CSV table of C-alpha atoms in Angstrom, one decimal:
chain,number,residue,atom,x,y,z
A,267,MET,CA,-24.3,106.0,-61.5
A,268,LYS,CA,-24.7,109.7,-61.4
A,269,TYR,CA,-27.9,108.5,-63.7
A,270,LEU,CA,-29.3,106.1,-61.4
A,271,LYS,CA,-32.0,107.2,-59.3
A,272,VAL,CA,-34.4,105.9,-56.5
A,273,ILE,CA,-38.2,106.6,-55.5
A,274,ALA,CA,-38.5,104.1,-51.7
A,275,PHE,CA,-41.4,103.4,-50.4
A,276,THR,CA,-40.7,101.5,-47.2
A,277,HIS,CA,-42.1,100.1,-44.1
A,278,LYS,CA,-39.6,102.5,-42.0
A,279,GLN,CA,-41.4,105.0,-42.8
A,280,ILE,CA,-45.1,103.8,-44.2
A,281,GLU,CA,-47.4,101.2,-42.4
A,282,LEU,CA,-47.5,98.4,-43.9
A,283,LYS,CA,-51.2,98.1,-44.5
A,284,GLU,CA,-50.6,101.9,-45.6
A,285,LEU,CA,-48.0,100.4,-48.4
A,286,GLY,CA,-50.2,98.1,-49.6
A,287,ARG,CA,-52.0,101.4,-51.3
A,288,LEU,CA,-49.0,102.1,-53.6
A,289,VAL,CA,-48.4,98.1,-55.2
A,290,MET,CA,-49.9,97.9,-58.6
A,291,CYS,CA,-51.8,95.5,-60.6
A,292,GLN,CA,-49.8,93.6,-62.7
A,293,GLU,CA,-52.3,93.2,-65.5
A,294,HIS,CA,-51.3,96.6,-66.4
A,295,LEU,CA,-47.6,97.4,-64.7
A,296,THR,CA,-45.7,97.1,-68.1
A,297,ASP,CA,-47.8,99.5,-70.3
A,298,LYS,CA,-47.8,102.1,-67.4
A,299,LEU,CA,-43.8,101.9,-67.0
A,300,HIS,CA,-43.8,102.2,-70.5
A,301,ASP,CA,-45.7,104.9,-70.7
A,302,VAL,CA,-43.5,106.9,-67.7
A,303,LYS,CA,-40.6,105.5,-69.3
A,304,ALA,CA,-41.4,107.8,-72.4
A,305,ARG,CA,-43.1,110.6,-71.2
A,306,PHE,CA,-40.5,111.2,-68.5
A,307,GLY,CA,-37.4,110.9,-70.7
A,308,ILE,CA,-36.3,107.6,-68.5
A,309,SER,CA,-34.0,105.6,-70.4
A,310,GLU,CA,-34.4,102.2,-67.8
A,311,ILE,CA,-36.4,101.3,-65.2
A,312,PHE,CA,-38.1,98.5,-63.2
A,313,TYR,CA,-40.3,98.4,-60.5
A,314,LEU,CA,-40.0,96.4,-57.4
A,315,SER,CA,-43.0,95.7,-54.7
A,316,THR,CA,-42.5,93.2,-51.8
A,317,CYS,CA,-44.3,92.8,-48.3
A,318,ASN,CA,-42.2,96.1,-46.9
A,319,ARG,CA,-41.5,98.2,-49.6
A,320,VAL,CA,-42.5,99.4,-53.1
A,321,GLU,CA,-39.9,100.8,-54.9
A,322,PHE,CA,-38.9,102.5,-59.0
A,323,VAL,CA,-35.6,101.9,-59.7
A,324,MET,CA,-34.7,104.2,-62.8
A,325,SER,CA,-31.4,105.4,-65.3
A,326,THR,CA,-32.0,108.5,-66.1
A,327,PRO,CA,-31.0,112.2,-66.5
A,328,GLN,CA,-33.8,114.3,-65.0
A,329,VAL,CA,-34.2,115.6,-61.7
A,330,VAL,CA,-35.9,113.4,-59.1
A,331,ASP,CA,-36.7,115.1,-56.7
A,332,LYS,CA,-40.6,115.5,-54.6
A,333,GLU,CA,-41.9,117.2,-57.6
A,334,PHE,CA,-40.6,115.2,-59.8
A,335,ALA,CA,-42.2,112.3,-57.9
A,336,HIS,CA,-45.7,113.4,-57.7
A,337,SER,CA,-45.9,113.7,-61.8
A,338,PHE,CA,-44.3,110.6,-62.1
A,339,MET,CA,-47.0,109.3,-59.3
A,340,GLN,CA,-50.1,111.0,-61.3
A,341,ALA,CA,-48.8,109.2,-64.3
A,342,LEU,CA,-49.4,106.4,-63.3
A,343,GLU,CA,-52.3,106.5,-62.1
A,344,MET,CA,-51.8,104.9,-58.8
A,345,GLY,CA,-55.6,105.9,-58.0
A,346,LEU,CA,-54.6,107.8,-55.0
A,347,CYS,CA,-56.4,111.2,-53.9
A,348,SER,CA,-54.3,114.3,-54.3
A,349,HIS,CA,-53.9,114.0,-50.3
A,350,SER,CA,-52.8,110.5,-50.2
A,351,THR,CA,-50.3,111.5,-52.9
A,352,ASN,CA,-49.1,113.8,-50.8
A,353,THR,CA,-48.8,112.2,-47.6
A,354,PHE,CA,-46.8,108.9,-49.3
A,355,LEU,CA,-44.6,111.3,-50.9
A,356,ASP,CA,-43.6,112.8,-47.4
A,357,ALA,CA,-42.4,109.7,-46.3
A,358,ALA,CA,-41.3,108.4,-49.9
A,359,SER,CA,-37.1,108.3,-49.8
A,360,ILE,CA,-35.2,109.3,-52.7
A,361,PHE,CA,-32.1,108.2,-53.9
A,362,GLU,CA,-29.2,109.3,-56.5
A,363,GLY,CA,-25.9,108.7,-57.6
A,364,GLN,CA,-24.0,106.4,-55.1
A,365,GLU,CA,-26.3,106.9,-52.4
A,366,ALA,CA,-28.5,104.9,-54.8
A,367,MET,CA,-26.4,102.2,-55.3
A,368,ASN,CA,-25.4,102.0,-51.7
A,369,HIS,CA,-29.5,101.5,-50.8
A,370,LEU,CA,-30.2,98.9,-53.4
A,371,LEU,CA,-27.0,96.7,-52.2
A,372,ARG,CA,-28.4,97.1,-48.5
A,373,THR,CA,-31.8,95.7,-49.7
A,374,SER,CA,-30.6,93.4,-51.3
A,375,CYS,CA,-28.5,92.2,-48.2
A,376,SER,CA,-31.7,92.1,-46.2
A,377,LEU,CA,-30.7,95.4,-44.5
A,378,GLU,CA,-33.5,97.6,-45.0
A,379,SER,CA,-35.9,94.2,-44.5
A,380,LEU,CA,-38.1,93.9,-42.3
A,381,ILE,CA,-36.7,90.9,-41.1
A,382,VAL,CA,-32.5,91.0,-41.4
A,383,GLY,CA,-31.3,88.1,-42.3
A,384,GLU,CA,-34.0,86.5,-44.6
A,385,LYS,CA,-32.4,85.9,-48.3
A,386,GLU,CA,-36.0,86.5,-50.2
A,387,ILE,CA,-35.3,90.0,-51.0
A,388,LEU,CA,-32.6,89.0,-53.8
A,389,ALA,CA,-34.7,86.7,-55.8
A,390,GLN,CA,-37.3,88.9,-55.2
A,391,LEU,CA,-35.1,92.1,-56.8
A,392,ARG,CA,-34.0,89.9,-59.7
A,393,LYS,CA,-37.7,88.7,-60.9
A,394,ALA,CA,-38.6,92.6,-60.6
A,395,TYR,CA,-35.9,93.2,-62.6
A,396,GLU,CA,-36.1,90.0,-65.1
A,397,ASN,CA,-39.6,90.8,-65.6
A,398,CYS,CA,-39.1,94.5,-66.4
A,399,LYS,CA,-35.9,93.4,-68.3
A,400,GLU,CA,-38.1,91.0,-70.7
A,401,ALA,CA,-40.9,93.9,-71.5
A,402,GLY,CA,-37.8,95.6,-72.5
A,403,LEU,CA,-37.7,98.9,-69.8
A,404,THR,CA,-34.4,98.0,-68.6
A,405,GLY,CA,-31.2,98.3,-70.4
A,406,ASP,CA,-27.0,98.2,-69.8
A,407,SER,CA,-26.9,100.8,-67.4
A,408,LEU,CA,-29.3,98.6,-64.9
A,409,ARG,CA,-27.5,95.3,-66.2
A,410,VAL,CA,-24.3,96.5,-64.8
A,411,VAL,CA,-26.4,97.5,-61.5
A,412,MET,CA,-27.7,94.2,-60.9
A,413,ASN,CA,-24.4,92.5,-61.4
A,414,CYS,CA,-22.9,94.0,-58.4
A,415,ILE,CA,-26.0,93.7,-56.3
A,416,VAL,CA,-26.1,89.7,-56.6
A,417,LYS,CA,-22.8,89.9,-56.4
A,418,THR,CA,-22.4,91.5,-52.7
A,419,ALA,CA,-25.6,89.9,-52.1
A,420,LYS,CA,-23.9,86.8,-52.1
A,421,GLU,CA,-20.9,87.9,-50.7
A,422,VAL,CA,-22.3,89.3,-47.6
A,423,TYR,CA,-24.4,86.1,-46.9
A,424,THR,CA,-21.7,83.8,-48.0
A,425,ASN,CA,-18.9,85.3,-45.6
A,426,THR,CA,-21.2,86.8,-42.8
A,427,ASN,CA,-23.0,85.2,-39.9
A,428,ILE,CA,-26.6,87.6,-41.1
A,429,SER,CA,-28.2,85.1,-42.2
A,430,LYS,CA,-26.8,82.1,-40.0
A,431,ASN,CA,-30.2,80.2,-38.7
A,432,PRO,CA,-32.4,82.3,-41.3
A,433,ILE,CA,-35.8,83.4,-40.4
A,434,SER,CA,-38.2,85.2,-42.5
A,435,VAL,CA,-42.0,86.5,-42.8
A,436,VAL,CA,-42.8,83.1,-44.2
A,437,SER,CA,-41.0,81.4,-41.4
A,438,LEU,CA,-42.2,83.9,-38.4
A,439,ALA,CA,-45.8,83.4,-39.5
A,440,TYR,CA,-45.3,80.0,-39.8
A,441,ARG,CA,-44.5,80.1,-36.7
A,442,LYS,CA,-47.6,81.5,-35.8
A,443,LEU,CA,-49.4,79.3,-37.2
A,444,ARG,CA,-48.0,76.0,-35.7
A,445,ASP,CA,-48.3,78.2,-31.8
A,446,LEU,CA,-52.6,77.5,-32.6
A,447,LYS,CA,-51.7,73.7,-32.6
A,448,LEU,CA,-53.9,73.0,-35.6
A,449,CYS,CA,-53.9,69.3,-36.2
A,450,THR,CA,-52.0,67.5,-39.1
A,451,ASN,CA,-54.4,66.6,-41.4
A,452,ALA,CA,-56.6,70.1,-41.1
A,453,ARG,CA,-58.3,71.3,-44.4
A,454,ILE,CA,-56.1,74.0,-45.8
A,455,LEU,CA,-56.9,76.7,-48.8
A,456,ILE,CA,-53.6,77.8,-50.5
A,457,ILE,CA,-55.0,81.2,-52.4
A,458,GLY,CA,-52.0,82.3,-54.9
A,459,ALA,CA,-49.2,80.1,-56.2
A,460,GLY,CA,-46.4,82.4,-56.0
A,461,GLU,CA,-42.9,82.1,-54.4
A,462,THR,CA,-44.5,83.0,-50.5
A,463,ASN,CA,-47.0,80.8,-50.7
A,464,ARG,CA,-44.9,78.3,-52.2
A,465,ASN,CA,-42.3,78.5,-49.5
A,466,ILE,CA,-44.9,78.7,-46.5
A,467,SER,CA,-46.2,75.3,-48.0
A,468,LYS,CA,-42.9,73.4,-47.6
A,469,TYR,CA,-43.1,74.3,-44.2
A,470,LEU,CA,-46.6,73.2,-43.8
A,471,GLN,CA,-45.4,69.7,-45.6
A,472,LYS,CA,-42.5,69.2,-44.0
A,473,HIS,CA,-44.2,69.1,-40.4
A,474,ARG,CA,-46.6,66.8,-42.0
A,475,PHE,CA,-49.5,68.8,-43.2
A,476,SER,CA,-51.4,66.7,-46.0
A,477,ASN,CA,-55.0,67.9,-46.5
A,478,PHE,CA,-54.5,71.2,-49.1
A,479,SER,CA,-56.5,72.7,-52.0
A,480,VAL,CA,-55.0,75.5,-53.9
A,481,PHE,CA,-56.0,78.7,-55.6
A,482,ASN,CA,-54.7,80.6,-58.5
A,483,ARG,CA,-55.2,83.1,-61.3
A,484,THR,CA,-54.0,80.7,-63.6
A,485,LEU,CA,-55.1,77.0,-63.2
A,486,ALA,CA,-51.9,75.4,-64.4
A,487,ASN,CA,-50.1,76.7,-61.8
A,488,ALA,CA,-52.3,76.2,-59.1
A,489,GLN,CA,-51.9,72.5,-60.7
A,490,LYS,CA,-48.4,72.5,-59.7
A,491,LEU,CA,-48.2,73.0,-56.8
A,492,ALA,CA,-50.9,71.5,-55.9
A,493,ASN,CA,-49.6,68.3,-57.1
A,494,GLU,CA,-46.0,69.1,-55.4
A,495,LEU,CA,-48.5,69.3,-52.1
A,496,GLY,CA,-50.7,65.7,-52.9
A,497,GLY,CA,-53.8,68.1,-53.0
A,498,GLU,CA,-56.4,69.7,-55.1
A,499,ALA,CA,-56.4,72.7,-57.9
A,500,PHE,CA,-59.0,75.2,-58.5
A,501,GLU,CA,-59.1,78.5,-60.4
A,502,LEU,CA,-59.5,81.1,-58.4
A,503,ALA,CA,-63.1,81.9,-59.1
A,504,ASP,CA,-64.0,78.4,-57.6
A,505,LEU,CA,-63.3,80.2,-54.1
A,506,LYS,CA,-66.6,81.5,-54.5
A,507,THR,CA,-68.3,78.1,-55.2
A,508,TYR,CA,-66.0,75.9,-52.8
A,509,SER,CA,-68.0,73.9,-50.0
A,510,LYS,CA,-65.8,71.5,-48.9
A,511,GLY,CA,-64.7,73.3,-46.0
A,512,PHE,CA,-61.8,74.6,-44.3
A,513,ASP,CA,-59.7,75.2,-41.0
A,514,ALA,CA,-56.8,77.7,-42.1
A,515,ILE,CA,-56.5,79.8,-45.3
A,516,ILE,CA,-53.4,80.8,-46.5
A,517,THR,CA,-52.8,83.3,-48.4
A,518,CYS,CA,-51.3,85.5,-50.7
A,519,THR,CA,-51.7,86.9,-53.9
A,520,SER,CA,-50.6,90.2,-55.9
A,521,ALA,CA,-54.7,91.5,-56.1
A,522,ILE,CA,-54.8,95.1,-55.4
A,523,GLU,CA,-58.1,94.3,-53.8
A,524,PRO,CA,-59.7,92.0,-51.6
A,525,ILE,CA,-59.7,88.1,-52.4
A,526,ILE,CA,-61.7,87.3,-49.5
A,527,THR,CA,-64.7,89.3,-49.1
A,528,PRO,CA,-67.5,88.4,-46.0
A,529,GLU,CA,-69.6,86.8,-48.8
A,530,ILE,CA,-66.9,84.5,-50.2
A,531,TYR,CA,-65.2,83.7,-46.2
A,532,ALA,CA,-69.2,82.9,-45.3
A,533,SER,CA,-69.5,80.8,-48.4
A,534,LEU,CA,-66.2,78.8,-47.4
A,535,LEU,CA,-68.0,78.3,-43.7
A,536,ASN,CA,-70.8,76.6,-45.5
A,537,GLY,CA,-72.6,76.7,-41.6
A,538,ASP,CA,-69.3,75.6,-40.0
A,539,THR,CA,-69.0,78.0,-36.8
A,540,ASP,CA,-65.8,76.9,-35.6
A,541,LYS,CA,-62.5,79.5,-34.9
A,542,LYS,CA,-60.7,79.4,-38.1
A,543,THR,CA,-57.3,80.7,-39.0
A,544,ILE,CA,-55.9,83.1,-42.0
A,545,VAL,CA,-52.6,83.5,-42.7
A,546,ASP,CA,-52.1,86.4,-45.2
A,547,LEU,CA,-50.0,87.7,-46.3
A,548,ALA,CA,-50.0,89.8,-49.4
A,549,ILE,CA,-49.5,93.9,-49.4
A,550,PRO,CA,-52.3,94.9,-49.5
A,551,ASN,CA,-54.5,92.0,-47.1
A,552,ASP,CA,-56.2,89.8,-49.0
A,553,THR,CA,-58.2,89.8,-46.2
A,554,ALA,CA,-61.6,92.1,-46.8
A,555,PRO,CA,-61.4,94.3,-43.3
A,556,GLU,CA,-65.3,93.2,-42.6
A,557,VAL,CA,-64.3,89.7,-42.2
A,558,LEU,CA,-62.1,90.3,-39.3
A,559,GLU,CA,-65.1,92.8,-38.0
A,560,HIS,CA,-68.0,89.7,-39.1
A,561,PHE,CA,-65.8,86.5,-37.8
A,562,ASP,CA,-64.3,85.3,-35.2
A,563,VAL,CA,-60.7,84.4,-36.9
A,564,ASN,CA,-57.1,83.8,-35.5
A,565,PHE,CA,-55.6,86.4,-38.1
A,566,ILE,CA,-52.1,86.7,-38.7
A,567,GLU,CA,-50.6,89.1,-41.1
A,568,VAL,CA,-47.2,90.5,-42.1
A,569,HIS,CA,-48.2,93.6,-39.3
A,570,SER,CA,-48.6,91.2,-36.5
A,571,LEU,CA,-44.7,90.0,-37.0
A,572,ASN,CA,-42.6,93.8,-36.8
A,573,GLU,CA,-42.1,92.8,-32.6
A,574,ILE,CA,-39.9,89.6,-33.2
A,575,ALA,CA,-38.5,91.2,-36.3
A,576,LYS,CA,-37.0,94.2,-33.9
A,577,LYS,CA,-35.8,91.1,-32.0
A,578,ASN,CA,-33.9,89.6,-34.7
A,579,LEU,CA,-32.4,93.1,-35.8
A,580,GLN,CA,-30.8,93.4,-32.3
A,581,GLU,CA,-29.9,89.2,-32.1
A,582,ARG,CA,-27.9,90.7,-35.6
A,583,TYR,CA,-26.5,93.7,-34.9
A,584,GLN,CA,-23.1,92.9,-35.0
A,585,GLU,CA,-23.1,91.2,-38.8
A,586,LEU,CA,-24.7,94.2,-39.9
A,587,VAL,CA,-21.0,95.6,-39.4
A,588,HIS,CA,-19.0,92.7,-41.6
A,589,ALA,CA,-22.0,93.1,-44.2
A,590,GLU,CA,-21.7,97.0,-44.5
A,591,ALA,CA,-17.9,96.8,-44.9
A,592,ILE,CA,-18.2,93.9,-47.7
A,593,ILE,CA,-21.0,96.7,-49.7
A,594,GLU,CA,-18.7,99.7,-49.3
A,595,GLN,CA,-15.9,97.1,-50.7
A,596,ASN,CA,-18.2,96.4,-53.6
A,597,ILE,CA,-19.3,99.8,-54.0
A,598,ALA,CA,-15.2,100.8,-54.1
A,599,GLU,CA,-15.2,97.8,-57.1
A,600,PHE,CA,-18.3,99.1,-58.7
A,601,LEU,CA,-16.6,102.6,-59.3
A,602,VAL,CA,-13.5,101.2,-60.6
A,603,MET,CA,-15.5,99.3,-63.2
A,604,LEU,CA,-17.3,102.6,-64.3
A,605,LYS,CA,-14.9,104.0,-64.9
A,606,GLN,CA,-13.1,101.0,-67.0
A,607,ARG,CA,-16.4,101.2,-68.7
A,608,LYS,CA,-16.3,104.8,-69.4
A,609,ILE,CA,-12.9,104.9,-71.0
A,610,GLU,CA,-13.8,101.0,-72.9
A,611,LEU,CA,-17.4,103.2,-74.3
A,612,ALA,CA,-15.1,106.1,-75.2
A,613,MET,CA,-12.4,104.3,-77.0
A,614,ARG,CA,-14.3,101.1,-78.7
A,615,GLN,CA,-14.0,103.1,-82.3
A,616,VAL,CA,-10.1,103.2,-82.0
A,617,PRO,CA,-9.3,99.5,-83.4
A,618,GLU,CA,-11.5,100.5,-86.4
A,619,LYS,CA,-9.7,103.4,-86.8
A,620,ILE,CA,-6.3,102.3,-86.2
A,621,LYS,CA,-7.5,99.1,-88.7
A,622,GLU,CA,-8.6,101.8,-91.5
A,623,ILE,CA,-5.4,103.6,-91.2
A,624,ARG,CA,-3.2,100.0,-91.6
A,625,ASN,CA,-5.7,99.4,-94.9
A,626,ASN,CA,-4.7,102.9,-96.4
A,627,ALA,CA,-1.1,102.4,-95.6
A,628,VAL,CA,-1.0,99.6,-97.4
A,629,ASN,CA,-3.2,99.5,-100.2
A,630,THR,CA,-3.1,103.1,-100.9
A,631,VAL,CA,-0.1,105.6,-99.9
A,632,PHE,CA,2.6,102.5,-99.7
A,633,ALA,CA,0.6,100.3,-102.4
A,634,GLU,CA,3.7,100.8,-104.8
A,635,GLU,CA,6.2,99.8,-102.2
A,636,VAL,CA,4.6,96.9,-100.9
A,637,GLN,CA,3.6,94.8,-104.1
A,638,GLY,CA,7.2,95.4,-105.2
A,639,MET,CA,8.6,93.6,-102.2
A,640,ASP,CA,9.1,89.8,-102.8
A,641,LYS,CA,7.5,86.9,-100.5
A,642,GLU,CA,9.8,86.8,-97.4
A,643,SER,CA,9.6,90.3,-96.6
A,644,ARG,CA,6.0,91.0,-97.4
A,645,GLU,CA,5.3,88.1,-94.5
A,646,ILE,CA,7.7,90.0,-92.4
A,647,LEU,CA,5.7,93.8,-93.0
A,648,GLU,CA,2.6,91.8,-92.4
A,649,LYS,CA,3.6,90.7,-88.9
A,650,VAL,CA,5.7,94.0,-87.8
A,651,MET,CA,2.4,95.5,-88.9
A,652,ASN,CA,0.1,92.9,-86.7
A,653,TYR,CA,2.3,93.4,-83.7
A,654,MET,CA,2.4,97.2,-83.9
A,655,GLU,CA,-1.4,97.4,-84.5
A,656,LYS,CA,-1.9,95.1,-80.9
A,657,LYS,CA,0.0,97.6,-79.6
A,658,TYR,CA,-1.6,100.8,-80.9
A,659,ILE,CA,-4.6,99.5,-79.4
A,660,SER,CA,-3.9,97.8,-76.0
A,661,VAL,CA,-1.1,100.0,-74.8
A,662,PRO,CA,-3.4,103.7,-75.1
A,663,MET,CA,-6.2,102.1,-73.1
A,664,ILE,CA,-4.5,100.7,-70.4
A,665,MET,CA,-2.9,103.9,-70.2
A,666,ALA,CA,-5.7,105.9,-70.5
A,667,LYS,CA,-7.6,103.2,-67.8
A,668,ASP,CA,-4.7,104.2,-65.5
A,669,ILE,CA,-5.0,107.7,-65.9
A,670,LEU,CA,-8.3,108.0,-64.9
A,671,ILE,CA,-8.6,105.4,-62.2
A,672,ASN,CA,-5.8,107.2,-60.3
A,673,SER,CA,-6.9,110.4,-60.9
A,674,ASN,CA,-8.9,112.7,-58.4
């Protein structure tokens, strides 16, 4: 576990609006991660980006400190000036070994989330890992870490009330939208067809909203969500020419530059002067600041949900104790499992070596004696040797595990 390292930028130390500047463009993400992986001697790595955190999880023997993190971020070419990079690094948290594991488990159980008790973070963590796994960025070390992360999170959500009557960024955003009392035939533009927008769309559909237009970079994904909502699908570029009007925009994309610019917003209004609503759950925001300066808008964003989030934490405080106990137990079990794996890896050649000794004994050292035995005697010898071979493999393995696990 000593090679497990995490560089974390979270809502606890960094304003959410600022955190958006650390989000990396998906188009070049894999190439950049492969580059830093090779350049810094990192064995395995994956990148996690959510509405309240950007983290790099890695397995590496390298010393990961602020100096390493500075070089690492520069190599990623995140578009930050030297002053901004230093400011972010001053607010970064760096974990290693057991502390890194504890941080990842707490994160997966939502204990480190803006909204404690929301389950989306586990899905986001798994997806981030799977994406990097498919890109060849991870291996066996992070695989066993992820197995423990998923197991622990499921136990916490099952055996505590931390997610009872669950709320999330999406549900809180919907509550604020509901308070604006939009009519159910309101024209709603959904920009982005990812998990967040799919989730908030379910709330809208459940409460009988029915007039949807979905925009996405990939038309097929827009079409899939539009079919579920009974709406129309468009490519993201079609926003510039869309002229059917709207009452509310719900947007959440992975873009690192604003999608809704003053020009596009004015075009979407198409001369309408009524006050509109924008629900922007993207980090960084999809809405350019100038839109809010030049137009009268009901604006709902992740940052504005902070006060509700704090109240939610107070309500669930008692459950944190139970969740932390489960985490502690899983870390203890994980440490035992790592010791067992260490023995298994160290002794994986033992069976082959024993087979070599057996074959050498039968075919070379005692070849003449074996050949001189009758059929029945050879069968008995074969049974004895099979029995001994299994014991010579299993007994040392069991003893070695016991010695290592029980040693200080």
